mmCIF file of C-alpha atoms in Angstrom:
data_model
loop_
_atom_site.group_PDB
_atom_site.id
_atom_site.type_symbol
_atom_site.label_atom_id
_atom_site.label_comp_id
_atom_site.label_asym_id
_atom_site.label_seq_id
_atom_site.Cartn_x
_atom_site.Cartn_y
_atom_site.Cartn_z
ATOM 1 C CA MET A 1 -29.010 25.211 34.625
ATOM 2 C CA GLY A 2 -32.264 24.748 34.466
ATOM 3 C CA LEU A 3 -35.313 21.780 34.017
ATOM 4 C CA GLN A 4 -35.246 21.548 30.225
ATOM 5 C CA GLU A 5 -32.067 22.430 29.456
ATOM 6 C CA VAL A 6 -30.844 19.571 31.917
ATOM 7 C CA LYS A 7 -34.345 17.425 30.130
ATOM 8 C CA ASN A 8 -32.307 18.821 26.484
ATOM 9 C CA ALA A 9 -28.981 17.058 27.200
ATOM 10 C CA ILE A 10 -30.039 13.977 29.325
ATOM 11 C CA ARG A 11 -32.126 13.410 25.410
ATOM 12 C CA GLU A 12 -28.931 14.781 23.444
ATOM 13 C CA LYS A 13 -26.361 11.942 25.819
ATOM 14 C CA THR A 14 -29.263 9.196 25.115
ATOM 15 C CA LYS A 15 -29.015 9.630 21.338
ATOM 16 C CA SER A 16 -25.891 9.658 20.713
ATOM 17 C CA GLU A 17 -25.524 6.291 23.162
ATOM 18 C CA VAL A 18 -28.438 4.870 20.796
ATOM 19 C CA ALA A 19 -27.108 5.727 17.527
ATOM 20 C CA ALA A 20 -23.215 4.564 18.794
ATOM 21 C CA LYS A 21 -25.506 1.989 19.194
ATOM 22 C CA LEU A 22 -26.782 1.166 15.905
ATOM 23 C CA ASP A 23 -23.762 2.386 14.475
ATOM 24 C CA ALA A 24 -21.696 -0.296 16.497
ATOM 25 C CA ALA A 25 -25.183 -2.893 15.594
ATOM 26 C CA HIS A 26 -24.707 -2.467 12.033
ATOM 27 C CA ALA A 27 -21.054 -2.370 11.349
ATOM 28 C CA GLU A 28 -21.644 -6.249 13.556
ATOM 29 C CA ALA A 29 -24.122 -6.969 11.025
ATOM 30 C CA LYS A 30 -22.017 -5.814 8.046
ATOM 31 C CA ARG A 31 -18.808 -7.901 9.440
ATOM 32 C CA ILE A 32 -21.589 -10.979 10.782
ATOM 33 C CA ILE A 33 -22.827 -10.264 6.114
ATOM 34 C CA ALA A 34 -19.495 -9.853 5.435
ATOM 35 C CA GLU A 35 -18.011 -14.130 6.827
ATOM 36 C CA ALA A 36 -21.180 -15.202 6.992
ATOM 37 C CA GLN A 37 -21.029 -14.620 2.577
ATOM 38 C CA GLU A 38 -16.449 -15.540 2.564
ATOM 39 C CA GLN A 39 -17.981 -18.867 4.205
ATOM 40 C CA ILE A 40 -20.291 -19.518 1.231
ATOM 41 C CA LYS A 41 -18.126 -18.727 -1.579
ATOM 42 C CA GLN A 42 -15.320 -20.896 0.485
ATOM 43 C CA LYS A 43 -17.545 -23.375 0.357
ATOM 44 C CA GLN A 44 -19.208 -22.618 -2.871
ATOM 45 C CA SER A 45 -15.075 -22.996 -4.502
ATOM 46 C CA ALA A 46 -15.144 -26.981 -2.623
ATOM 47 C CA HIS A 47 -18.288 -28.437 -3.290
ATOM 48 C CA GLU A 48 -17.127 -26.944 -7.061
ATOM 49 C CA ALA A 49 -13.193 -29.022 -7.239
ATOM 50 C CA LYS A 50 -15.339 -31.440 -5.839
ATOM 51 C CA THR A 51 -17.434 -31.986 -8.831
ATOM 52 C CA LYS A 52 -14.830 -31.693 -11.226
ATOM 53 C CA GLU A 53 -13.050 -34.137 -9.859
ATOM 54 C CA LEU A 54 -16.526 -36.642 -9.495
ATOM 55 C CA VAL A 55 -17.158 -34.979 -13.054
ATOM 56 C CA ASP A 56 -13.575 -35.569 -14.414
ATOM 57 C CA ALA A 57 -13.317 -39.348 -12.096
ATOM 58 C CA LEU A 58 -15.851 -40.313 -14.395
ATOM 59 C CA GLU A 59 -15.172 -39.010 -17.425
ATOM 60 C CA ARG A 60 -11.832 -40.501 -17.237
ATOM 61 C CA LYS A 61 -14.238 -44.071 -16.057
ATOM 62 C CA GLU A 62 -16.167 -44.228 -19.402
ATOM 63 C CA HIS A 63 -12.952 -43.224 -21.316
ATOM 64 C CA ALA A 64 -11.649 -46.686 -19.808
ATOM 65 C CA ALA A 65 -14.126 -48.797 -20.201
ATOM 66 C CA ALA A 66 -15.111 -47.491 -24.262
ATOM 67 C CA GLN A 67 -11.479 -48.704 -24.499
ATOM 68 C CA PHE A 68 -11.432 -52.202 -23.053
ATOM 69 C CA ALA A 69 -14.511 -52.428 -25.377
ATOM 70 C CA ARG A 70 -12.450 -51.700 -28.832
ATOM 71 C CA LYS A 71 -10.439 -53.690 -27.710
ATOM 72 C CA SER A 72 -11.733 -56.210 -26.392
ATOM 73 C CA ILE A 73 -14.004 -56.041 -29.609
ATOM 74 C CA LEU A 74 -10.420 -56.024 -31.512
ATOM 75 C CA LEU A 75 -9.150 -59.011 -29.897
ATOM 76 C CA GLU A 76 -12.204 -60.878 -30.912
ATOM 77 C CA GLU A 77 -11.681 -59.883 -34.586
ATOM 78 C CA LYS A 78 -7.741 -60.856 -33.891
ATOM 79 C CA ARG A 79 -9.180 -63.998 -33.143
ATOM 80 C CA LYS A 80 -11.883 -64.879 -35.694
ATOM 81 C CA ALA A 81 -9.469 -64.681 -38.066
ATOM 82 C CA ILE A 82 -6.798 -66.895 -35.776
ATOM 83 C CA ASP A 83 -9.488 -69.580 -36.253
ATOM 84 C CA ALA A 84 -10.610 -69.163 -39.761
ATOM 85 C CA VAL A 85 -7.085 -69.935 -40.453
ATOM 86 C CA VAL A 86 -6.653 -72.429 -38.232
ATOM 87 C CA SER A 87 -9.616 -73.890 -39.262
ATOM 88 C CA GLN A 88 -8.375 -73.457 -43.109
ATOM 89 C CA VAL A 89 -4.912 -75.225 -42.510
ATOM 90 C CA GLU A 90 -6.951 -78.003 -41.100
ATOM 91 C CA ASP A 91 -9.119 -78.244 -43.987
ATOM 92 C CA MET A 92 -5.826 -78.141 -46.006
ATOM 93 C CA LEU A 93 -3.838 -80.849 -44.178
ATOM 94 C CA SER A 94 -6.683 -83.227 -43.567
ATOM 95 C CA LYS A 95 -7.588 -82.722 -47.389
ATOM 96 C CA GLN A 96 -3.148 -83.314 -48.082
ATOM 97 C CA ASP A 97 -2.122 -86.806 -50.045
ATOM 98 C CA GLY A 98 0.388 -88.712 -47.510
ATOM 99 C CA ALA A 99 3.091 -88.012 -48.547
ATOM 100 C CA THR A 100 2.785 -84.597 -48.751
ATOM 101 C CA ARG A 101 1.624 -84.373 -45.162
ATOM 102 C CA SER A 102 3.209 -85.813 -43.940
ATOM 103 C CA LYS A 103 6.190 -83.236 -44.768
ATOM 104 C CA LEU A 104 4.058 -79.836 -43.701
ATOM 105 C CA LEU A 105 4.287 -81.752 -40.344
ATOM 106 C CA THR A 106 7.853 -81.880 -40.002
ATOM 107 C CA GLN A 107 7.947 -78.619 -41.160
ATOM 108 C CA LEU A 108 5.303 -77.795 -38.024
ATOM 109 C CA ALA A 109 7.051 -80.535 -35.559
ATOM 110 C CA ALA A 110 10.802 -78.486 -36.677
ATOM 111 C CA GLN A 111 8.887 -75.358 -36.725
ATOM 112 C CA ALA A 112 7.228 -76.034 -32.823
ATOM 113 C CA SER A 113 10.544 -77.365 -31.492
ATOM 114 C CA LYS A 114 12.273 -74.768 -31.573
ATOM 115 C CA ALA A 115 9.888 -72.958 -30.270
ATOM 116 C CA ILE A 116 8.678 -74.845 -27.089
ATOM 117 C CA LYS A 117 10.676 -77.426 -25.605
ATOM 118 C CA VAL A 118 7.347 -80.531 -27.116
ATOM 119 C CA ALA A 119 6.310 -82.956 -23.526
ATOM 120 C CA SER A 120 2.990 -84.635 -25.706
ATOM 121 C CA VAL A 121 1.621 -84.133 -28.802
ATOM 122 C CA ARG A 122 -1.912 -84.269 -29.981
ATOM 123 C CA CYS A 123 -2.640 -85.266 -33.226
ATOM 124 C CA ASN A 124 -5.371 -86.943 -35.545
ATOM 125 C CA THR A 125 -4.829 -90.636 -35.795
ATOM 126 C CA LYS A 126 -3.652 -89.673 -39.310
ATOM 127 C CA ASP A 127 -0.733 -88.095 -38.438
ATOM 128 C CA VAL A 128 0.458 -90.600 -35.364
ATOM 129 C CA ALA A 129 3.545 -91.746 -36.981
ATOM 130 C CA THR A 130 5.307 -89.555 -38.941
ATOM 131 C CA LEU A 131 4.974 -87.138 -35.547
ATOM 132 C CA LYS A 132 6.630 -89.716 -33.450
ATOM 133 C CA LYS A 133 9.306 -90.038 -35.759
ATOM 134 C CA ALA A 134 9.074 -86.415 -35.155
ATOM 135 C CA PHE A 135 9.138 -84.740 -31.719
ATOM 136 C CA SER A 136 11.498 -87.963 -30.372
ATOM 137 C CA GLY A 137 11.107 -87.927 -26.819
ATOM 138 C CA ALA A 138 7.910 -87.114 -26.592
ATOM 139 C CA THR A 139 4.699 -88.128 -25.673
ATOM 140 C CA VAL A 140 2.518 -88.130 -29.042
ATOM 141 C CA GLN A 141 -1.400 -89.432 -28.255
ATOM 142 C CA ALA A 142 -4.532 -89.435 -30.907
ATOM 143 C CA ASP A 143 -7.180 -87.297 -30.853
ATOM 144 C CA PRO A 144 -9.762 -87.900 -33.688
ATOM 145 C CA ALA A 145 -11.221 -84.262 -32.971
ATOM 146 C CA ILE A 146 -7.996 -82.943 -34.674
ATOM 147 C CA SER A 147 -8.624 -83.359 -37.805
ATOM 148 C CA GLY A 148 -5.419 -81.819 -39.451
ATOM 149 C CA GLY A 149 -2.525 -80.812 -37.970
ATOM 150 C CA PHE A 150 -1.629 -80.924 -33.944
ATOM 151 C CA VAL A 151 -1.069 -79.693 -30.856
ATOM 152 C CA ALA A 152 1.950 -79.301 -29.091
ATOM 153 C CA ASP A 153 2.413 -78.437 -25.112
ATOM 154 C CA ASP A 154 5.199 -78.200 -23.097
ATOM 155 C CA ALA A 155 5.275 -79.943 -19.656
ATOM 156 C CA ASN A 156 3.814 -77.608 -18.058
#
């Protein structure tokens, strides 16, 4: 073997070693890129899931707030209706003559006694005598702010 042949053999061996190292480097680069892409996909999936979770929670919160507002409005309307009825009853009672007023108060007292154990009653000054008879054993007090009807309270 001559010098030229030895040079060529070394060149060929070097070229094959370089090619093998380049192939190994390319394979390692591909592996690193694939691994990085997989990590990116996992993080994107995790972020998408977290974003969906946050959006769902926000939607539930907004729905609950809307339901609360709806119920509040409904309760306010009911309160207004009840206040109107109470006002009408008070007006009606205040305009009744003594006998009719006494009869209505006695009927209301009977209903209140069925509903609760009445311990105290507040009523218009004109109705104290009638309600003392209807609620024997309960404290009956005049309240000038009440124009008709009465407020019955239990011991609590």
